[in-house]
Amino acid sequence: MNELTNFKNFYLKHYSHLCAYAFQFLKSKDLSEDVVQEVFVQLYEKHETLTDIAHPDQYIFRAVKFKCLDVVRHHQLVHEKANKIESTYYGSKEYNDSTLEMKELNAQIDQCFDAMPDQYSEPLYMSKFLSKKNREIAEVLDKTPKQIENAIYRGLVQLKKCLKDLSCEVI
Protein backbone atom coordinates (compact mmCIF):
# COMPACT_ATOMS: atom_id res chain seq x y z
CA MET A 1 0.00 0.00 0.00
CA ASN A 2 2.91 2.32 0.74
CA GLU A 3 4.27 1.92 -2.82
CA LEU A 4 0.92 2.92 -4.26
CA THR A 5 0.73 5.98 -2.01
CA ASN A 6 4.26 6.99 -3.00
CA PHE A 7 3.45 6.57 -6.67
CA LYS A 8 0.23 8.57 -6.32
CA ASN A 9 2.09 11.39 -4.57
CA PHE A 10 4.80 11.35 -7.25
CA TYR A 11 2.08 11.46 -9.93
CA LEU A 12 0.23 14.35 -8.30
CA LYS A 13 3.46 16.28 -7.74
CA HIS A 14 4.64 16.05 -11.37
CA TYR A 15 1.57 15.60 -13.57
CA SER A 16 0.77 19.26 -14.32
CA HIS A 17 4.44 20.18 -14.82
CA LEU A 18 4.95 17.24 -17.18
CA CYS A 19 1.85 18.17 -19.18
CA ALA A 20 3.17 21.72 -19.59
CA TYR A 21 6.58 20.32 -20.58
CA ALA A 22 5.01 17.96 -23.14
CA PHE A 23 2.91 20.82 -24.52
CA GLN A 24 6.13 22.61 -25.51
CA PHE A 25 6.83 19.76 -27.95
CA LEU A 26 3.34 18.78 -29.05
CA LYS A 27 1.34 22.05 -29.00
CA SER A 28 -1.77 20.06 -28.02
CA LYS A 29 -3.16 19.88 -24.51
CA ASP A 30 -4.98 16.59 -25.11
CA LEU A 31 -2.02 14.95 -26.78
CA SER A 32 0.30 16.19 -24.02
CA GLU A 33 -1.96 14.71 -21.35
CA ASP A 34 -2.11 11.41 -23.27
CA VAL A 35 1.68 11.23 -23.48
CA VAL A 36 2.15 11.99 -19.78
CA GLN A 37 -0.45 9.39 -18.84
CA GLU A 38 1.22 6.80 -21.08
CA VAL A 39 4.59 7.47 -19.44
CA PHE A 40 3.11 7.13 -15.96
CA VAL A 41 1.38 3.89 -16.92
CA GLN A 42 4.64 2.50 -18.30
CA LEU A 43 6.47 3.66 -15.19
CA TYR A 44 3.90 1.98 -12.94
CA GLU A 45 4.04 -1.25 -14.94
CA LYS A 46 7.85 -1.32 -14.61
CA HIS A 47 8.04 0.03 -11.06
CA GLU A 48 9.51 -3.19 -9.67
CA THR A 49 12.45 -3.10 -12.09
CA LEU A 50 13.05 0.65 -11.73
CA THR A 51 13.98 0.73 -8.06
CA ASP A 52 17.56 1.91 -8.67
CA ILE A 53 16.75 5.25 -10.33
CA ALA A 54 18.96 7.84 -8.66
CA HIS A 55 16.96 10.90 -9.81
CA PRO A 56 13.31 9.97 -10.47
CA ASP A 57 12.34 13.60 -11.18
CA GLN A 58 14.88 13.84 -14.00
CA TYR A 59 13.99 10.34 -15.23
CA ILE A 60 10.29 11.12 -15.65
CA PHE A 61 10.96 14.37 -17.51
CA ARG A 62 13.36 12.62 -19.87
CA ALA A 63 10.85 9.82 -20.42
CA VAL A 64 8.17 12.37 -21.35
CA LYS A 65 10.60 14.20 -23.63
CA PHE A 66 11.50 11.03 -25.55
CA LYS A 67 7.86 9.96 -25.78
CA CYS A 68 6.99 13.39 -27.20
CA LEU A 69 9.77 13.10 -29.76
CA ASP A 70 8.42 9.66 -30.77
CA VAL A 71 4.95 11.16 -31.24
CA VAL A 72 6.32 14.04 -33.31
CA ARG A 73 8.33 11.65 -35.52
CA HIS A 74 5.33 9.40 -36.01
CA HIS A 75 3.13 12.39 -36.84
CA GLN A 76 5.66 13.61 -39.43
CA LEU A 77 5.88 10.15 -41.00
CA VAL A 78 2.10 9.91 -41.32
CA HIS A 79 1.90 13.33 -42.96
CA GLU A 80 4.76 12.58 -45.34
CA LYS A 81 3.05 9.40 -46.51
CA ALA A 82 -0.28 11.15 -46.89
CA ASN A 83 1.32 13.99 -48.85
CA LYS A 84 3.10 11.50 -51.08
CA ILE A 85 -0.16 9.71 -51.84
CA GLU A 86 -1.90 13.02 -52.44
CA SER A 87 0.81 14.33 -54.74
CA THR A 88 0.96 11.02 -56.60
CA TYR A 89 -2.73 11.16 -57.41
CA TYR A 90 -3.58 14.82 -57.54
CA GLY A 91 -0.30 16.66 -58.01
CA SER A 92 0.70 15.20 -61.34
CA LYS A 93 -0.11 17.38 -64.36
CA GLU A 94 -0.66 14.38 -66.62
CA TYR A 95 -3.82 13.57 -64.69
CA ASN A 96 -6.83 15.80 -64.48
CA ASP A 97 -10.38 15.16 -63.35
CA SER A 98 -11.69 14.80 -66.87
CA THR A 99 -9.47 11.86 -67.82
CA LEU A 100 -10.72 8.33 -67.68
CA GLU A 101 -7.69 7.26 -65.64
CA MET A 102 -8.45 9.80 -62.94
CA LYS A 103 -12.08 8.73 -62.81
CA GLU A 104 -11.01 5.10 -62.45
CA LEU A 105 -8.55 6.05 -59.74
CA ASN A 106 -11.20 8.03 -57.86
CA ALA A 107 -13.56 5.07 -58.14
CA GLN A 108 -10.86 2.75 -56.77
CA ILE A 109 -10.18 5.12 -53.86
CA ASP A 110 -13.91 5.26 -53.14
CA GLN A 111 -14.06 1.45 -53.14
CA CYS A 112 -11.11 1.30 -50.78
CA PHE A 113 -12.79 3.78 -48.44
CA ASP A 114 -16.03 1.78 -48.56
CA ALA A 115 -14.17 -1.43 -47.70
CA MET A 116 -12.30 0.23 -44.82
CA PRO A 117 -13.77 0.18 -41.28
CA ASP A 118 -15.44 3.48 -40.35
CA GLN A 119 -13.01 3.95 -37.45
CA TYR A 120 -10.24 4.46 -40.04
CA SER A 121 -12.08 5.83 -43.07
CA GLU A 122 -13.86 8.70 -41.28
CA PRO A 123 -10.74 10.29 -39.73
CA LEU A 124 -8.72 9.70 -42.93
CA TYR A 125 -11.41 11.26 -45.12
CA MET A 126 -11.85 14.24 -42.80
CA SER A 127 -8.11 14.79 -42.64
CA LYS A 128 -7.19 14.40 -46.31
CA PHE A 129 -10.32 15.49 -48.16
CA LEU A 130 -11.86 18.00 -45.77
CA SER A 131 -8.48 19.35 -44.51
CA LYS A 132 -9.50 19.05 -40.88
CA LYS A 133 -6.88 19.00 -38.16
CA ASN A 134 -6.57 16.01 -35.84
CA ARG A 135 -7.85 18.07 -32.92
CA GLU A 136 -10.98 19.06 -34.86
CA ILE A 137 -11.59 15.48 -35.96
CA ALA A 138 -11.12 14.29 -32.37
CA GLU A 139 -13.79 16.70 -31.16
CA VAL A 140 -16.26 15.60 -33.84
CA LEU A 141 -15.66 11.87 -33.30
CA ASP A 142 -15.29 12.17 -29.50
CA LYS A 143 -11.81 10.66 -29.46
CA THR A 144 -8.36 11.84 -28.45
CA PRO A 145 -6.05 13.39 -31.07
CA LYS A 146 -3.68 10.46 -30.52
CA GLN A 147 -6.46 8.01 -31.39
CA ILE A 148 -7.23 10.06 -34.50
CA GLU A 149 -3.57 10.12 -35.52
CA ASN A 150 -3.36 6.33 -35.16
CA ALA A 151 -6.63 5.82 -37.06
CA ILE A 152 -5.40 8.01 -39.94
CA TYR A 153 -2.14 6.08 -40.08
CA ARG A 154 -3.94 2.72 -40.08
CA GLY A 155 -6.35 4.01 -42.72
CA LEU A 156 -3.42 5.04 -44.92
CA VAL A 157 -1.88 1.60 -44.51
CA GLN A 158 -5.15 -0.04 -45.55
CA LEU A 159 -5.56 2.38 -48.46
CA LYS A 160 -2.07 1.56 -49.66
CA LYS A 161 -2.78 -2.19 -49.51
CA CYS A 162 -6.06 -1.74 -51.34
CA LEU A 163 -4.49 0.40 -54.07
CA LYS A 164 -1.68 -2.07 -54.75
CA ASP A 165 -3.93 -3.70 -57.35
CA LEU A 166 -3.68 -0.58 -59.51
CA SER A 167 -1.31 -0.60 -62.43
CA CYS A 168 0.23 2.73 -61.39
CA GLU A 169 2.89 3.15 -58.71
CA VAL A 170 1.25 4.33 -55.48
CA ILE A 171 4.13 4.80 -53.10
PDB file of C-alpha atoms in Angstrom, residues 28-168:
ATOM      1  CA  SER A  28      -1.767  20.063 -28.024  1.00  0.00           C
ATOM      2  CA  LYS A  29      -3.161  19.884 -24.511  1.00  0.00           C
ATOM      3  CA  ASP A  30      -4.981  16.589 -25.108  1.00  0.00           C
ATOM      4  CA  LEU A  31      -2.018  14.949 -26.785  1.00  0.00           C
ATOM      5  CA  SER A  32       0.303  16.187 -24.023  1.00  0.00           C
ATOM      6  CA  GLU A  33      -1.956  14.711 -21.354  1.00  0.00           C
ATOM      7  CA  ASP A  34      -2.111  11.414 -23.269  1.00  0.00           C
ATOM      8  CA  VAL A  35       1.680  11.231 -23.484  1.00  0.00           C
ATOM      9  CA  VAL A  36       2.152  11.985 -19.779  1.00  0.00           C
ATOM     10  CA  GLN A  37      -0.454   9.387 -18.835  1.00  0.00           C
ATOM     11  CA  GLU A  38       1.222   6.798 -21.079  1.00  0.00           C
ATOM     12  CA  VAL A  39       4.588   7.474 -19.445  1.00  0.00           C
ATOM     13  CA  PHE A  40       3.110   7.135 -15.963  1.00  0.00           C
ATOM     14  CA  VAL A  41       1.377   3.887 -16.922  1.00  0.00           C
ATOM     15  CA  GLN A  42       4.638   2.499 -18.302  1.00  0.00           C
ATOM     16  CA  LEU A  43       6.470   3.659 -15.192  1.00  0.00           C
ATOM     17  CA  TYR A  44       3.899   1.982 -12.941  1.00  0.00           C
ATOM     18  CA  GLU A  45       4.037  -1.251 -14.944  1.00  0.00           C
ATOM     19  CA  LYS A  46       7.849  -1.321 -14.607  1.00  0.00           C
ATOM     20  CA  HIS A  47       8.039   0.034 -11.060  1.00  0.00           C
ATOM     21  CA  GLU A  48       9.509  -3.194  -9.668  1.00  0.00           C
ATOM     22  CA  THR A  49      12.449  -3.099 -12.093  1.00  0.00           C
ATOM     23  CA  LEU A  50      13.045   0.647 -11.726  1.00  0.00           C
ATOM     24  CA  THR A  51      13.984   0.730  -8.058  1.00  0.00           C
ATOM     25  CA  ASP A  52      17.563   1.907  -8.672  1.00  0.00           C
ATOM     26  CA  ILE A  53      16.753   5.247 -10.326  1.00  0.00           C
ATOM     27  CA  ALA A  54      18.960   7.843  -8.659  1.00  0.00           C
ATOM     28  CA  HIS A  55      16.963  10.897  -9.805  1.00  0.00           C
ATOM     29  CA  PRO A  56      13.311   9.966 -10.465  1.00  0.00           C
ATOM     30  CA  ASP A  57      12.343  13.603 -11.185  1.00  0.00           C
ATOM     31  CA  GLN A  58      14.881  13.838 -14.003  1.00  0.00           C
ATOM     32  CA  TYR A  59      13.994  10.344 -15.230  1.00  0.00           C
ATOM     33  CA  ILE A  60      10.290  11.116 -15.645  1.00  0.00           C
ATOM     34  CA  PHE A  61      10.964  14.374 -17.506  1.00  0.00           C
ATOM     35  CA  ARG A  62      13.364  12.619 -19.874  1.00  0.00           C
ATOM     36  CA  ALA A  63      10.845   9.816 -20.424  1.00  0.00           C
ATOM     37  CA  VAL A  64       8.174  12.374 -21.345  1.00  0.00           C
ATOM     38  CA  LYS A  65      10.598  14.201 -23.635  1.00  0.00           C
ATOM     39  CA  PHE A  66      11.500  11.026 -25.546  1.00  0.00           C
ATOM     40  CA  LYS A  67       7.858   9.956 -25.780  1.00  0.00           C
ATOM     41  CA  CYS A  68       6.987  13.391 -27.200  1.00  0.00           C
ATOM     42  CA  LEU A  69       9.765  13.101 -29.761  1.00  0.00           C
ATOM     43  CA  ASP A  70       8.421   9.664 -30.765  1.00  0.00           C
ATOM     44  CA  VAL A  71       4.950  11.157 -31.240  1.00  0.00           C
ATOM     45  CA  VAL A  72       6.324  14.044 -33.314  1.00  0.00           C
ATOM     46  CA  ARG A  73       8.335  11.647 -35.518  1.00  0.00           C
ATOM     47  CA  HIS A  74       5.325   9.399 -36.011  1.00  0.00           C
ATOM     48  CA  HIS A  75       3.129  12.395 -36.842  1.00  0.00           C
ATOM     49  CA  GLN A  76       5.658  13.615 -39.428  1.00  0.00           C
ATOM     50  CA  LEU A  77       5.879  10.154 -40.996  1.00  0.00           C
ATOM     51  CA  VAL A  78       2.099   9.908 -41.322  1.00  0.00           C
ATOM     52  CA  HIS A  79       1.895  13.333 -42.963  1.00  0.00           C
ATOM     53  CA  GLU A  80       4.763  12.582 -45.337  1.00  0.00           C
ATOM     54  CA  LYS A  81       3.051   9.397 -46.507  1.00  0.00           C
ATOM     55  CA  ALA A  82      -0.282  11.155 -46.889  1.00  0.00           C
ATOM     56  CA  ASN A  83       1.316  13.989 -48.848  1.00  0.00           C
ATOM     57  CA  LYS A  84       3.096  11.498 -51.081  1.00  0.00           C
ATOM     58  CA  ILE A  85      -0.164   9.706 -51.840  1.00  0.00           C
ATOM     59  CA  GLU A  86      -1.903  13.022 -52.441  1.00  0.00           C
ATOM     60  CA  SER A  87       0.807  14.330 -54.736  1.00  0.00           C
ATOM     61  CA  THR A  88       0.964  11.023 -56.601  1.00  0.00           C
ATOM     62  CA  TYR A  89      -2.735  11.159 -57.407  1.00  0.00           C
ATOM     63  CA  TYR A  90      -3.583  14.824 -57.542  1.00  0.00           C
ATOM     64  CA  GLY A  91      -0.298  16.665 -58.014  1.00  0.00           C
ATOM     65  CA  SER A  92       0.696  15.196 -61.345  1.00  0.00           C
ATOM     66  CA  LYS A  93      -0.113  17.385 -64.364  1.00  0.00           C
ATOM     67  CA  GLU A  94      -0.657  14.384 -66.623  1.00  0.00           C
ATOM     68  CA  TYR A  95      -3.822  13.569 -64.693  1.00  0.00           C
ATOM     69  CA  ASN A  96      -6.831  15.796 -64.481  1.00  0.00           C
ATOM     70  CA  ASP A  97     -10.385  15.160 -63.345  1.00  0.00           C
ATOM     71  CA  SER A  98     -11.689  14.799 -66.870  1.00  0.00           C
ATOM     72  CA  THR A  99      -9.467  11.858 -67.823  1.00  0.00           C
ATOM     73  CA  LEU A 100     -10.719   8.325 -67.684  1.00  0.00           C
ATOM     74  CA  GLU A 101      -7.691   7.262 -65.639  1.00  0.00           C
ATOM     75  CA  MET A 102      -8.450   9.795 -62.937  1.00  0.00           C
ATOM     76  CA  LYS A 103     -12.084   8.734 -62.808  1.00  0.00           C
ATOM     77  CA  GLU A 104     -11.005   5.105 -62.454  1.00  0.00           C
ATOM     78  CA  LEU A 105      -8.552   6.050 -59.741  1.00  0.00           C
ATOM     79  CA  ASN A 106     -11.195   8.028 -57.855  1.00  0.00           C
ATOM     80  CA  ALA A 107     -13.563   5.074 -58.138  1.00  0.00           C
ATOM     81  CA  GLN A 108     -10.860   2.750 -56.771  1.00  0.00           C
ATOM     82  CA  ILE A 109     -10.177   5.119 -53.860  1.00  0.00           C
ATOM     83  CA  ASP A 110     -13.912   5.264 -53.141  1.00  0.00           C
ATOM     84  CA  GLN A 111     -14.058   1.451 -53.144  1.00  0.00           C
ATOM     85  CA  CYS A 112     -11.106   1.301 -50.778  1.00  0.00           C
ATOM     86  CA  PHE A 113     -12.785   3.783 -48.437  1.00  0.00           C
ATOM     87  CA  ASP A 114     -16.027   1.777 -48.562  1.00  0.00           C
ATOM     88  CA  ALA A 115     -14.170  -1.430 -47.705  1.00  0.00           C
ATOM     89  CA  MET A 116     -12.296   0.226 -44.821  1.00  0.00           C
ATOM     90  CA  PRO A 117     -13.769   0.185 -41.279  1.00  0.00           C
ATOM     91  CA  ASP A 118     -15.441   3.476 -40.350  1.00  0.00           C
ATOM     92  CA  GLN A 119     -13.012   3.954 -37.451  1.00  0.00           C
ATOM     93  CA  TYR A 120     -10.238   4.459 -40.042  1.00  0.00           C
ATOM     94  CA  SER A 121     -12.076   5.832 -43.067  1.00  0.00           C
ATOM     95  CA  GLU A 122     -13.855   8.695 -41.283  1.00  0.00           C
ATOM     96  CA  PRO A 123     -10.738  10.288 -39.734  1.00  0.00           C
ATOM     97  CA  LEU A 124      -8.717   9.698 -42.929  1.00  0.00           C
ATOM     98  CA  TYR A 125     -11.411  11.260 -45.116  1.00  0.00           C
ATOM     99  CA  MET A 126     -11.855  14.239 -42.796  1.00  0.00           C
ATOM    100  CA  SER A 127      -8.108  14.791 -42.643  1.00  0.00           C
ATOM    101  CA  LYS A 128      -7.189  14.399 -46.305  1.00  0.00           C
ATOM    102  CA  PHE A 129     -10.320  15.493 -48.163  1.00  0.00           C
ATOM    103  CA  LEU A 130     -11.857  18.005 -45.772  1.00  0.00           C
ATOM    104  CA  SER A 131      -8.481  19.348 -44.515  1.00  0.00           C
ATOM    105  CA  LYS A 132      -9.495  19.045 -40.876  1.00  0.00           C
ATOM    106  CA  LYS A 133      -6.877  19.000 -38.164  1.00  0.00           C
ATOM    107  CA  ASN A 134      -6.565  16.007 -35.836  1.00  0.00           C
ATOM    108  CA  ARG A 135      -7.852  18.071 -32.918  1.00  0.00           C
ATOM    109  CA  GLU A 136     -10.975  19.063 -34.856  1.00  0.00           C
ATOM    110  CA  ILE A 137     -11.594  15.480 -35.956  1.00  0.00           C
ATOM    111  CA  ALA A 138     -11.117  14.287 -32.371  1.00  0.00           C
ATOM    112  CA  GLU A 139     -13.790  16.700 -31.157  1.00  0.00           C
ATOM    113  CA  VAL A 140     -16.260  15.605 -33.837  1.00  0.00           C
ATOM    114  CA  LEU A 141     -15.663  11.875 -33.301  1.00  0.00           C
ATOM    115  CA  ASP A 142     -15.294  12.172 -29.505  1.00  0.00           C
ATOM    116  CA  LYS A 143     -11.810  10.657 -29.456  1.00  0.00           C
ATOM    117  CA  THR A 144      -8.355  11.842 -28.452  1.00  0.00           C
ATOM    118  CA  PRO A 145      -6.049  13.393 -31.070  1.00  0.00           C
ATOM    119  CA  LYS A 146      -3.685  10.456 -30.518  1.00  0.00           C
ATOM    120  CA  GLN A 147      -6.457   8.013 -31.387  1.00  0.00           C
ATOM    121  CA  ILE A 148      -7.233  10.059 -34.502  1.00  0.00           C
ATOM    122  CA  GLU A 149      -3.571  10.118 -35.515  1.00  0.00           C
ATOM    123  CA  ASN A 150      -3.362   6.334 -35.157  1.00  0.00           C
ATOM    124  CA  ALA A 151      -6.630   5.821 -37.057  1.00  0.00           C
ATOM    125  CA  ILE A 152      -5.398   8.010 -39.937  1.00  0.00           C
ATOM    126  CA  TYR A 153      -2.137   6.078 -40.081  1.00  0.00           C
ATOM    127  CA  ARG A 154      -3.942   2.717 -40.085  1.00  0.00           C
ATOM    128  CA  GLY A 155      -6.347   4.014 -42.719  1.00  0.00           C
ATOM    129  CA  LEU A 156      -3.420   5.041 -44.915  1.00  0.00           C
ATOM    130  CA  VAL A 157      -1.880   1.597 -44.514  1.00  0.00           C
ATOM    131  CA  GLN A 158      -5.151  -0.041 -45.548  1.00  0.00           C
ATOM    132  CA  LEU A 159      -5.564   2.385 -48.457  1.00  0.00           C
ATOM    133  CA  LYS A 160      -2.070   1.559 -49.657  1.00  0.00           C
ATOM    134  CA  LYS A 161      -2.776  -2.189 -49.510  1.00  0.00           C
ATOM    135  CA  CYS A 162      -6.057  -1.740 -51.343  1.00  0.00           C
ATOM    136  CA  LEU A 163      -4.495   0.404 -54.075  1.00  0.00           C
ATOM    137  CA  LYS A 164      -1.677  -2.065 -54.751  1.00  0.00           C
ATOM    138  CA  ASP A 165      -3.928  -3.698 -57.350  1.00  0.00           C
ATOM    139  CA  LEU A 166      -3.682  -0.584 -59.509  1.00  0.00           C
ATOM    140  CA  SER A 167      -1.314  -0.600 -62.425  1.00  0.00           C
ATOM    141  CA  CYS A 168       0.235   2.729 -61.393  1.00  0.00           C
TER     142      CYS A 168
END
